[in-house]
Amino acid sequence: WWRLVSSMWVHLSIVHIAFNAYGILIFGPFIERFYGGTRLLSIYMVAGVVGSAASFLFVDNPSGGASGALYGLVGAMLVFGLKNRASLPPRVYRALTTGMLPWVALNIGIGFFDAIPFDNAAHIGGLLGGAFTTLIMKSTLREPRSETTTKLLYYVAVGWCALILVVALAWGNESVNCLTSAKNYIQCYPDILEITR
């Protein structure tokens, strides 16, 4: 179960992690400005888990990376633009909504070709997870947080951090048990033999 979380930090190449890191660097500060750091973490984590779950359900090949969570940030920007269209300048509204759609369509469209190994299930799952999470949140730009909301967000952040710690411990335990020898690796991951044949 914990791989639904840890897969967000497993990347398949330097180029893979560089593209995802660049996307997070571009979109992350916007979401943090709109929703604050704790809600950014919640959007990122929920989108990443939903993307991982979609990948697990619909893709047979091994998959990893932060792109599901990254698409969640894109979904958050789309929803923020739609929810606040009346109060945003028209140019900003268009940039956050219709301006993002070609990027989303192009990247998901590329995923239908076998030339580039994109995980469309993770991307679409993350996009929907981030959009839905943002749909039920209030932006910090619209009204100040109440003391109750502040406390709740603090507990959410602590909970996410605790989950990340548990996942890191489980991941470390698996690494110790499964990566110490070829025999242990095969015992832990028997499906790898089928994939490589």
Short mmCIF file of C-alpha atoms in Angstrom, two decimals:
data_model
loop_
_atom_site.label_atom_id
_atom_site.label_comp_id
_atom_site.label_asym_id
_atom_site.label_seq_id
_atom_site.Cartn_x
_atom_site.Cartn_y
_atom_site.Cartn_z
CA TRP A 1 0.00 0.00 0.00
CA TRP A 2 2.78 2.42 0.83
CA ARG A 3 4.11 2.29 -2.74
CA LEU A 4 1.09 4.40 -3.72
CA VAL A 5 2.93 7.17 -1.82
CA SER A 6 6.59 6.28 -2.31
CA SER A 7 6.27 5.97 -6.09
CA MET A 8 5.97 9.77 -6.21
CA TRP A 9 9.68 9.98 -5.37
CA VAL A 10 10.95 7.17 -7.59
CA HIS A 11 12.10 8.43 -10.98
CA LEU A 12 13.33 6.40 -13.94
CA SER A 13 16.06 8.73 -15.19
CA ILE A 14 17.74 12.09 -14.60
CA VAL A 15 15.67 13.59 -17.44
CA HIS A 16 12.48 12.26 -15.82
CA ILE A 17 13.19 13.86 -12.46
CA ALA A 18 14.40 17.07 -14.12
CA PHE A 19 11.15 17.55 -16.06
CA ASN A 20 9.01 16.85 -12.99
CA ALA A 21 11.12 19.09 -10.76
CA TYR A 22 10.85 21.91 -13.31
CA GLY A 23 7.06 21.53 -13.45
CA ILE A 24 6.76 21.62 -9.67
CA LEU A 25 9.05 24.67 -9.57
CA ILE A 26 6.77 26.45 -12.05
CA PHE A 27 3.34 25.48 -10.67
CA GLY A 28 4.08 24.99 -6.96
CA PRO A 29 4.63 28.67 -6.03
CA PHE A 30 1.31 29.65 -7.68
CA ILE A 31 -0.65 27.06 -5.70
CA GLU A 32 1.20 28.00 -2.52
CA ARG A 33 0.26 31.65 -3.08
CA PHE A 34 -3.39 30.73 -3.73
CA TYR A 35 -3.83 28.13 -0.98
CA GLY A 36 -0.87 28.23 1.41
CA GLY A 37 1.84 25.68 2.08
CA THR A 38 -0.25 23.14 3.99
CA ARG A 39 -2.96 23.01 1.35
CA LEU A 40 -0.31 22.80 -1.37
CA LEU A 41 1.08 19.72 0.39
CA SER A 42 -2.42 18.23 0.65
CA ILE A 43 -3.19 18.85 -3.04
CA TYR A 44 0.17 17.39 -4.04
CA MET A 45 -0.15 14.28 -1.87
CA VAL A 46 -3.79 13.54 -2.72
CA ALA A 47 -3.14 14.00 -6.45
CA GLY A 48 -0.04 11.82 -6.26
CA VAL A 49 -1.86 9.01 -4.45
CA VAL A 50 -4.85 9.15 -6.80
CA GLY A 51 -2.47 9.11 -9.77
CA SER A 52 -0.59 6.12 -8.32
CA ALA A 53 -3.86 4.28 -7.66
CA ALA A 54 -5.02 4.92 -11.25
CA SER A 55 -1.69 3.66 -12.55
CA PHE A 56 -1.95 0.55 -10.38
CA LEU A 57 -5.47 -0.15 -11.64
CA PHE A 58 -5.03 0.56 -15.35
CA VAL A 59 -1.35 0.09 -16.25
CA ASP A 60 0.45 -3.25 -16.28
CA ASN A 61 4.02 -1.92 -16.49
CA PRO A 62 6.04 -0.64 -13.51
CA SER A 63 5.67 3.10 -13.08
CA GLY A 64 7.05 5.87 -10.91
CA GLY A 65 7.54 9.60 -10.72
CA ALA A 66 5.93 12.79 -9.50
CA SER A 67 3.98 13.54 -12.66
CA GLY A 68 0.64 12.44 -11.17
CA ALA A 69 1.14 14.93 -8.35
CA LEU A 70 2.37 17.52 -10.87
CA TYR A 71 -0.80 17.11 -12.93
CA GLY A 72 -2.68 17.58 -9.66
CA LEU A 73 -1.13 21.05 -9.38
CA VAL A 74 -2.28 21.76 -12.94
CA GLY A 75 -5.78 20.59 -12.02
CA ALA A 76 -5.65 22.88 -8.99
CA MET A 77 -4.77 25.87 -11.16
CA LEU A 78 -7.63 25.10 -13.55
CA VAL A 79 -10.14 24.84 -10.72
CA PHE A 80 -8.81 27.96 -9.01
CA GLY A 81 -9.27 29.90 -12.25
CA LEU A 82 -12.82 28.62 -12.73
CA LYS A 83 -13.86 29.21 -9.11
CA ASN A 84 -12.52 32.76 -9.08
CA ARG A 85 -13.27 33.84 -12.66
CA ALA A 86 -15.44 36.73 -11.48
CA SER A 87 -12.69 38.28 -9.34
CA LEU A 88 -9.65 37.56 -11.53
CA PRO A 89 -8.47 39.87 -14.32
CA PRO A 90 -9.59 38.37 -17.67
CA ARG A 91 -6.00 37.77 -18.78
CA VAL A 92 -5.15 35.84 -15.60
CA TYR A 93 -8.39 33.84 -15.81
CA ARG A 94 -7.61 32.82 -19.40
CA ALA A 95 -4.01 31.89 -18.50
CA LEU A 96 -5.19 29.61 -15.68
CA THR A 97 -7.97 27.93 -17.64
CA THR A 98 -8.00 27.92 -21.44
CA GLY A 99 -4.29 28.74 -21.47
CA MET A 100 -3.51 25.50 -19.62
CA LEU A 101 -5.72 23.25 -21.75
CA PRO A 102 -3.36 22.94 -24.77
CA TRP A 103 -0.53 21.87 -22.44
CA VAL A 104 -2.76 19.26 -20.79
CA ALA A 105 -4.15 18.00 -24.11
CA LEU A 106 -0.69 17.78 -25.70
CA ASN A 107 0.88 15.88 -22.81
CA ILE A 108 -1.99 13.45 -22.41
CA GLY A 109 -2.16 13.03 -26.20
CA ILE A 110 1.53 12.11 -26.34
CA GLY A 111 0.83 9.47 -23.71
CA PHE A 112 -1.28 7.51 -26.18
CA PHE A 113 1.78 6.87 -28.36
CA ASP A 114 4.26 4.15 -27.44
CA ALA A 115 7.29 6.21 -28.48
CA ILE A 116 7.44 7.99 -25.11
CA PRO A 117 6.58 5.94 -22.01
CA PHE A 118 4.06 8.30 -20.39
CA ASP A 119 1.70 6.93 -17.77
CA ASN A 120 -1.59 8.50 -18.85
CA ALA A 121 -3.53 6.78 -16.06
CA ALA A 122 -1.32 8.48 -13.45
CA HIS A 123 -1.55 11.81 -15.26
CA ILE A 124 -5.32 11.79 -15.61
CA GLY A 125 -5.80 10.41 -12.10
CA GLY A 126 -3.53 13.10 -10.64
CA LEU A 127 -5.26 15.83 -12.65
CA LEU A 128 -8.67 14.75 -11.33
CA GLY A 129 -7.36 14.25 -7.78
CA GLY A 130 -5.85 17.73 -7.66
CA ALA A 131 -8.91 19.31 -9.26
CA PHE A 132 -11.32 17.65 -6.83
CA THR A 133 -9.18 18.49 -3.78
CA THR A 134 -9.04 22.13 -4.87
CA LEU A 135 -12.75 22.16 -5.58
CA ILE A 136 -13.53 21.57 -1.89
CA MET A 137 -10.89 24.00 -0.55
CA LYS A 138 -11.13 27.69 0.07
CA SER A 139 -8.33 29.88 -1.20
CA THR A 140 -6.34 31.92 1.32
CA LEU A 141 -6.72 34.86 -1.06
CA ARG A 142 -10.46 35.04 -0.53
CA GLU A 143 -10.78 35.22 3.24
CA PRO A 144 -8.58 34.92 6.32
CA ARG A 145 -8.42 31.54 7.99
CA SER A 146 -10.26 31.03 11.24
CA GLU A 147 -8.40 29.67 14.26
CA THR A 148 -10.22 26.33 13.89
CA THR A 149 -9.20 26.05 10.24
CA THR A 150 -5.61 26.92 11.12
CA LYS A 151 -5.51 24.16 13.74
CA LEU A 152 -7.12 21.67 11.37
CA LEU A 153 -4.59 22.48 8.64
CA TYR A 154 -1.78 22.09 11.18
CA TYR A 155 -3.03 18.58 12.05
CA VAL A 156 -3.38 17.74 8.34
CA ALA A 157 0.23 18.80 7.75
CA VAL A 158 1.43 16.77 10.73
CA GLY A 159 -0.58 13.77 9.46
CA TRP A 160 0.94 14.03 5.96
CA CYS A 161 4.44 14.29 7.45
CA ALA A 162 3.77 11.24 9.63
CA LEU A 163 2.55 9.31 6.59
CA ILE A 164 5.68 10.29 4.66
CA LEU A 165 7.82 9.09 7.58
CA VAL A 166 6.00 5.73 7.72
CA VAL A 167 6.41 5.34 3.96
CA ALA A 168 10.12 6.19 4.19
CA LEU A 169 10.59 3.55 6.91
CA ALA A 170 8.68 0.93 4.90
CA TRP A 171 10.66 1.81 1.79
CA GLY A 172 13.93 1.56 3.70
CA ASN A 173 12.90 -1.79 5.20
CA GLU A 174 12.08 -3.17 1.76
CA SER A 175 15.39 -1.91 0.40
CA VAL A 176 17.30 -3.70 3.18
CA ASN A 177 15.36 -6.93 2.71
CA CYS A 178 15.14 -7.01 -1.08
CA LEU A 179 18.20 -5.29 -2.50
CA THR A 180 20.99 -7.04 -0.62
CA SER A 181 21.33 -9.88 -3.14
CA ALA A 182 20.00 -11.07 -6.49
CA LYS A 183 18.22 -13.98 -4.78
CA ASN A 184 16.40 -11.68 -2.36
CA TYR A 185 15.49 -9.36 -5.23
CA ILE A 186 13.87 -12.18 -7.20
CA GLN A 187 11.99 -13.37 -4.10
CA CYS A 188 10.63 -9.88 -3.45
CA TYR A 189 9.78 -9.08 -7.07
CA PRO A 190 8.96 -12.33 -8.91
CA ASP A 191 6.92 -10.42 -11.51
CA ILE A 192 10.11 -8.71 -12.75
CA LEU A 193 11.15 -12.00 -14.37
CA GLU A 194 7.93 -12.10 -16.38
CA ILE A 195 8.28 -8.49 -17.49
CA THR A 196 11.89 -8.92 -18.64
CA ARG A 197 11.26 -12.14 -20.61
#
